[in-house]
Tab-separated table of C-alpha atoms in Angstrom:
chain	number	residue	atom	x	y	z
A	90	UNK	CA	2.986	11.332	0.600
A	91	UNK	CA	1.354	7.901	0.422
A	92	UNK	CA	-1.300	6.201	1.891
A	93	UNK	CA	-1.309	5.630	5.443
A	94	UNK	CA	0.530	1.928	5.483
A	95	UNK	CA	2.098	-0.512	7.933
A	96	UNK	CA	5.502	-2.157	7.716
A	97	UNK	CA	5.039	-6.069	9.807
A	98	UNK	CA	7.302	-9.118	10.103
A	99	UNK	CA	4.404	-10.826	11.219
A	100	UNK	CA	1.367	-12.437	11.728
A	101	UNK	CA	0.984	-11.454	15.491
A	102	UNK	CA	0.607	-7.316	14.017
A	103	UNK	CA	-2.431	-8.187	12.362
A	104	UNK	CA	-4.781	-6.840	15.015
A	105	UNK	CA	-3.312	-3.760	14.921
A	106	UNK	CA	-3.235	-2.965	10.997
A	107	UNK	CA	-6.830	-3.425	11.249
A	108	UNK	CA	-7.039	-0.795	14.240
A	109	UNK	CA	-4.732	1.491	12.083
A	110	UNK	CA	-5.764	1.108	8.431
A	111	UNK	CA	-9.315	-0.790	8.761
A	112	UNK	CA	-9.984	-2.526	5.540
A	113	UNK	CA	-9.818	-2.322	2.528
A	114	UNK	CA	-5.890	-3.086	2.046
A	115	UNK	CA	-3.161	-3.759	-0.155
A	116	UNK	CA	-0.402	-5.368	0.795
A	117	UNK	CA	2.817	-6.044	-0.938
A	118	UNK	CA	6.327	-7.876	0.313
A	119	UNK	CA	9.210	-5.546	1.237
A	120	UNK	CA	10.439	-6.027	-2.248
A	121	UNK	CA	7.468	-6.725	-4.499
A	122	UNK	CA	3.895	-7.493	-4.373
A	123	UNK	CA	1.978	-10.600	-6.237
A	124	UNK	CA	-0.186	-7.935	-8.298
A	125	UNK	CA	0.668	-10.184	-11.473
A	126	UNK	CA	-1.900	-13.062	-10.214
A	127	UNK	CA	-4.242	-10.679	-9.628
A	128	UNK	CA	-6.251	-8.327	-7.280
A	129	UNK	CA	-7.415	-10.665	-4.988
A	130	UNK	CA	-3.367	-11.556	-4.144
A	131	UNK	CA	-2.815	-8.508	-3.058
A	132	UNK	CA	-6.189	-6.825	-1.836
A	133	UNK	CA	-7.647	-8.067	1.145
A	134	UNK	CA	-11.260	-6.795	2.795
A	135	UNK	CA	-11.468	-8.534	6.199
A	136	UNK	CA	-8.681	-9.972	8.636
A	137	UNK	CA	-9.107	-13.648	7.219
A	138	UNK	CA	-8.071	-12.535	3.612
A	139	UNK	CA	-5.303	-10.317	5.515
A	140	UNK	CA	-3.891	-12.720	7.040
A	141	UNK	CA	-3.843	-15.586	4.326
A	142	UNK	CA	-1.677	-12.762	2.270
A	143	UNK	CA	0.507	-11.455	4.691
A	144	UNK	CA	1.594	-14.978	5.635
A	145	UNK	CA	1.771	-16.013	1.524
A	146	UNK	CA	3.986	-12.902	1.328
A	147	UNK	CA	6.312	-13.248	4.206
A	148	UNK	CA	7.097	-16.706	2.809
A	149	UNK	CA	8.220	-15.354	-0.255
A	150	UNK	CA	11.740	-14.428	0.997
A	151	UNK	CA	12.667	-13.107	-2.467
A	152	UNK	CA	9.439	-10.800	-2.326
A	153	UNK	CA	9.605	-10.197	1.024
A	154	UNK	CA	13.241	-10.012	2.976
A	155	UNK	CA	10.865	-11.109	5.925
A	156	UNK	CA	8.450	-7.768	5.578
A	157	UNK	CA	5.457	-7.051	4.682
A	158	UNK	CA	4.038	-3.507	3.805
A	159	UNK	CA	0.479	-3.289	4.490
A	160	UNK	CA	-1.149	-0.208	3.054
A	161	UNK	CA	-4.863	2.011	2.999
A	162	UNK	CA	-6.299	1.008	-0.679
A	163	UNK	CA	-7.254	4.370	-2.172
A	164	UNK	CA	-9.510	4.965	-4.937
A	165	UNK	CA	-6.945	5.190	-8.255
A	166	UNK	CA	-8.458	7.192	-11.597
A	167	UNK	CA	-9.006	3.352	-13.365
A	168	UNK	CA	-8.094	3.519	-17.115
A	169	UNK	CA	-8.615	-0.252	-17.988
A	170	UNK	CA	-8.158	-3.417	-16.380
A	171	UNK	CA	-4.809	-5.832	-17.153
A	172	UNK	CA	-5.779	-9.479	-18.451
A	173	UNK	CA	-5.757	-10.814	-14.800
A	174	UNK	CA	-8.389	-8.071	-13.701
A	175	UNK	CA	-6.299	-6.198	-11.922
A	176	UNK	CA	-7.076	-2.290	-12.260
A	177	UNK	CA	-4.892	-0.379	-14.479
A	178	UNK	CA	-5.123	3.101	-13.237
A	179	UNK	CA	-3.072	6.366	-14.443
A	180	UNK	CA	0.384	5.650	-12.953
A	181	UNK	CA	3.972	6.717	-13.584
A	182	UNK	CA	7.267	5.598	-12.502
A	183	UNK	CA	10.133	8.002	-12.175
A	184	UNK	CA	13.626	6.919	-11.452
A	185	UNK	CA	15.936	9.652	-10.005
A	186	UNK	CA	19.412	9.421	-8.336
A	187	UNK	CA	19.993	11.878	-5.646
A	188	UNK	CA	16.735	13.314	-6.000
A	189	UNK	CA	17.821	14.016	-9.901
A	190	UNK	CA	15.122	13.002	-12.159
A	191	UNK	CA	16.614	10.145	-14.453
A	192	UNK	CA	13.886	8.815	-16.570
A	193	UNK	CA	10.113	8.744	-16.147
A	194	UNK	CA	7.326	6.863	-17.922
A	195	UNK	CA	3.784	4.973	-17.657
A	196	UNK	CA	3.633	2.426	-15.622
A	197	UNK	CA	1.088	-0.063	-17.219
A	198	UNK	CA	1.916	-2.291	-19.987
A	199	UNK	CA	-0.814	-0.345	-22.347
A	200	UNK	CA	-0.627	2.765	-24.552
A	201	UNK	CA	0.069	5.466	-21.990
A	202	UNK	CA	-2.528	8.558	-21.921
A	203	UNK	CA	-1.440	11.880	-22.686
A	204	UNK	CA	0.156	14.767	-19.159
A	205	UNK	CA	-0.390	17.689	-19.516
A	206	UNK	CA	2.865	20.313	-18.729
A	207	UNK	CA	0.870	20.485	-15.313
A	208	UNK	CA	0.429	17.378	-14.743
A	209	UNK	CA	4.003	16.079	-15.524
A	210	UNK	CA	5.073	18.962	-13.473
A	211	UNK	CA	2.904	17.539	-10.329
A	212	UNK	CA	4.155	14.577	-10.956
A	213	UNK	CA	7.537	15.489	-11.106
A	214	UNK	CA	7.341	17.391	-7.986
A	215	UNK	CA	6.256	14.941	-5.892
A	216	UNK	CA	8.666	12.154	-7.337
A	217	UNK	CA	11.343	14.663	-5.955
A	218	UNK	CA	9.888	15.319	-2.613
A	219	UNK	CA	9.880	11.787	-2.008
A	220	UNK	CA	13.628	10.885	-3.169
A	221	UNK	CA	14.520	14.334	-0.767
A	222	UNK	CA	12.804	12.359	2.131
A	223	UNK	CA	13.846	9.281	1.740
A	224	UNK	CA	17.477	10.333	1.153
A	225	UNK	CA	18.542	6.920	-0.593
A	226	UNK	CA	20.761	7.379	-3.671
A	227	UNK	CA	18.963	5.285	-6.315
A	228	UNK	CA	15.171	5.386	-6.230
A	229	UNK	CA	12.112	4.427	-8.078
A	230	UNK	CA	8.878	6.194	-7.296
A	231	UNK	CA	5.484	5.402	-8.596
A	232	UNK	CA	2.803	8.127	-8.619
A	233	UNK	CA	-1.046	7.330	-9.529
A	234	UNK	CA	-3.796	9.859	-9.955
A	235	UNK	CA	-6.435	9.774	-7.589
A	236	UNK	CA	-10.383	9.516	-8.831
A	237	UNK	CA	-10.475	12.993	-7.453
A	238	UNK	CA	-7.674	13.953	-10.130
A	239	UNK	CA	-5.292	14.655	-7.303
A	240	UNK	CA	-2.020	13.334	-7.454
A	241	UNK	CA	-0.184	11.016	-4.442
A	242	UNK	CA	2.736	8.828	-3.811
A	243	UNK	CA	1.730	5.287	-3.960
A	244	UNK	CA	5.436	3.920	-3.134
A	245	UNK	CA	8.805	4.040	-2.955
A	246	UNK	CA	11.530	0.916	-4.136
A	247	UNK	CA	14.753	0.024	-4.638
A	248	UNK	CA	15.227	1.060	-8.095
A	249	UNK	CA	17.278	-1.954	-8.805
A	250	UNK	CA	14.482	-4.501	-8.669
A	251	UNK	CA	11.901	-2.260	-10.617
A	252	UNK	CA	10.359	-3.037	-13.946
A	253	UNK	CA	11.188	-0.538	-16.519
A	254	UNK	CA	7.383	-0.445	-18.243
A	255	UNK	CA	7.199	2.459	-20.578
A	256	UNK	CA	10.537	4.045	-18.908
A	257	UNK	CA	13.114	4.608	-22.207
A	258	UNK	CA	15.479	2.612	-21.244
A	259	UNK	CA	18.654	4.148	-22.787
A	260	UNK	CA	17.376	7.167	-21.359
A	261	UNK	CA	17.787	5.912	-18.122
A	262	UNK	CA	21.265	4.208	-18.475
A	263	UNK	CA	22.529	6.691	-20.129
A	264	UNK	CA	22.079	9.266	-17.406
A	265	UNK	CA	22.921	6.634	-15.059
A	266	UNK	CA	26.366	6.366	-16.716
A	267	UNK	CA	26.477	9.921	-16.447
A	268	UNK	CA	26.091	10.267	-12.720
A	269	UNK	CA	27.723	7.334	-11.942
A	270	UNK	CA	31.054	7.455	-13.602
């Protein structure tokens, strides 16, 4: 459901996430990426910029827990760009518990464009595939719209160390309560 990508623990992998992905990448710690600095922290077009990130990254311990995911950069539908450059493309984050949607909303910190019923649906749909696959109680997924208009997975986390962004928060807690107590 998401780009082809690459879990290493380090540095000696390189050669083959180049055979496997080829470049463009982004790559991210097991946890979190470095997005927040900007595109060039996480983006890397050749095997020297791939390797100065993926050794930044598995450094970061906190970021990291000693992985780091390597994944194909795909073209995103590109709405704006944040303050640091980096592209802000359309891109939701749903939180569901036991594949039960919880709360959904835009990921970027700017005023979120309209869904259609279709879209939502689509998006919705997929957010649920994913927490059926991955079979882990509570689960964030984020879900981008291609420049083609299709819609794709772009990853999976621990919904405990996601960022809220436009997610209603007492929306979410609520229903946590709910399914939790």
């Amino acid at each position: 459901l998401t780009p082809k990508s690459m879990v290493i623990d380090g540095a000696e992998q390189l050669d083959l996430v180049e055979r496997e992905l080829g470049y463009p990448v982004f790559i991210k710690g097991a946890v979190k990426s470095d997005k927040e600095i900007g595109w060039n922290a996480v983006v890397a077009y050749d095997e020297s910029e791939l390797r100065s990130i993926v050794e930044r990254i598995l450094h970061q311990q906190e970021r990291s827990r000693g992985k780091a995911i390597v994944r194909k950069l795909v073209q995103l539908n590109v709405l704006d760009k944040a303050p640091n450059g980096f592209p802000v493309a359309r891109e939701y984050r749903v939180f569901l518990y036991k594949s039960e949607v919880l709360a959904r909303g835009f990921y970027w910190d700017i005023e979120p464009p309209p869904l259609t019923l279709q879209e939502d649906a689509e998006i919705l749909h997929l957010a649920r595939t994913a927490a059926h696959l991955i079979d882990t109680p509570y689960l964030a997924v984020d879900i981008a719209q291609l420049s083609t208009g299709e819609w794709i997975v772009i990853e999976v986390g621990d919904a405990q160390f996601c960022g809220l962004s436009h997610v209603p928060v007492l929306e979410l807690w609520s229903k946590v309560k709910n399914f939790t107590f």
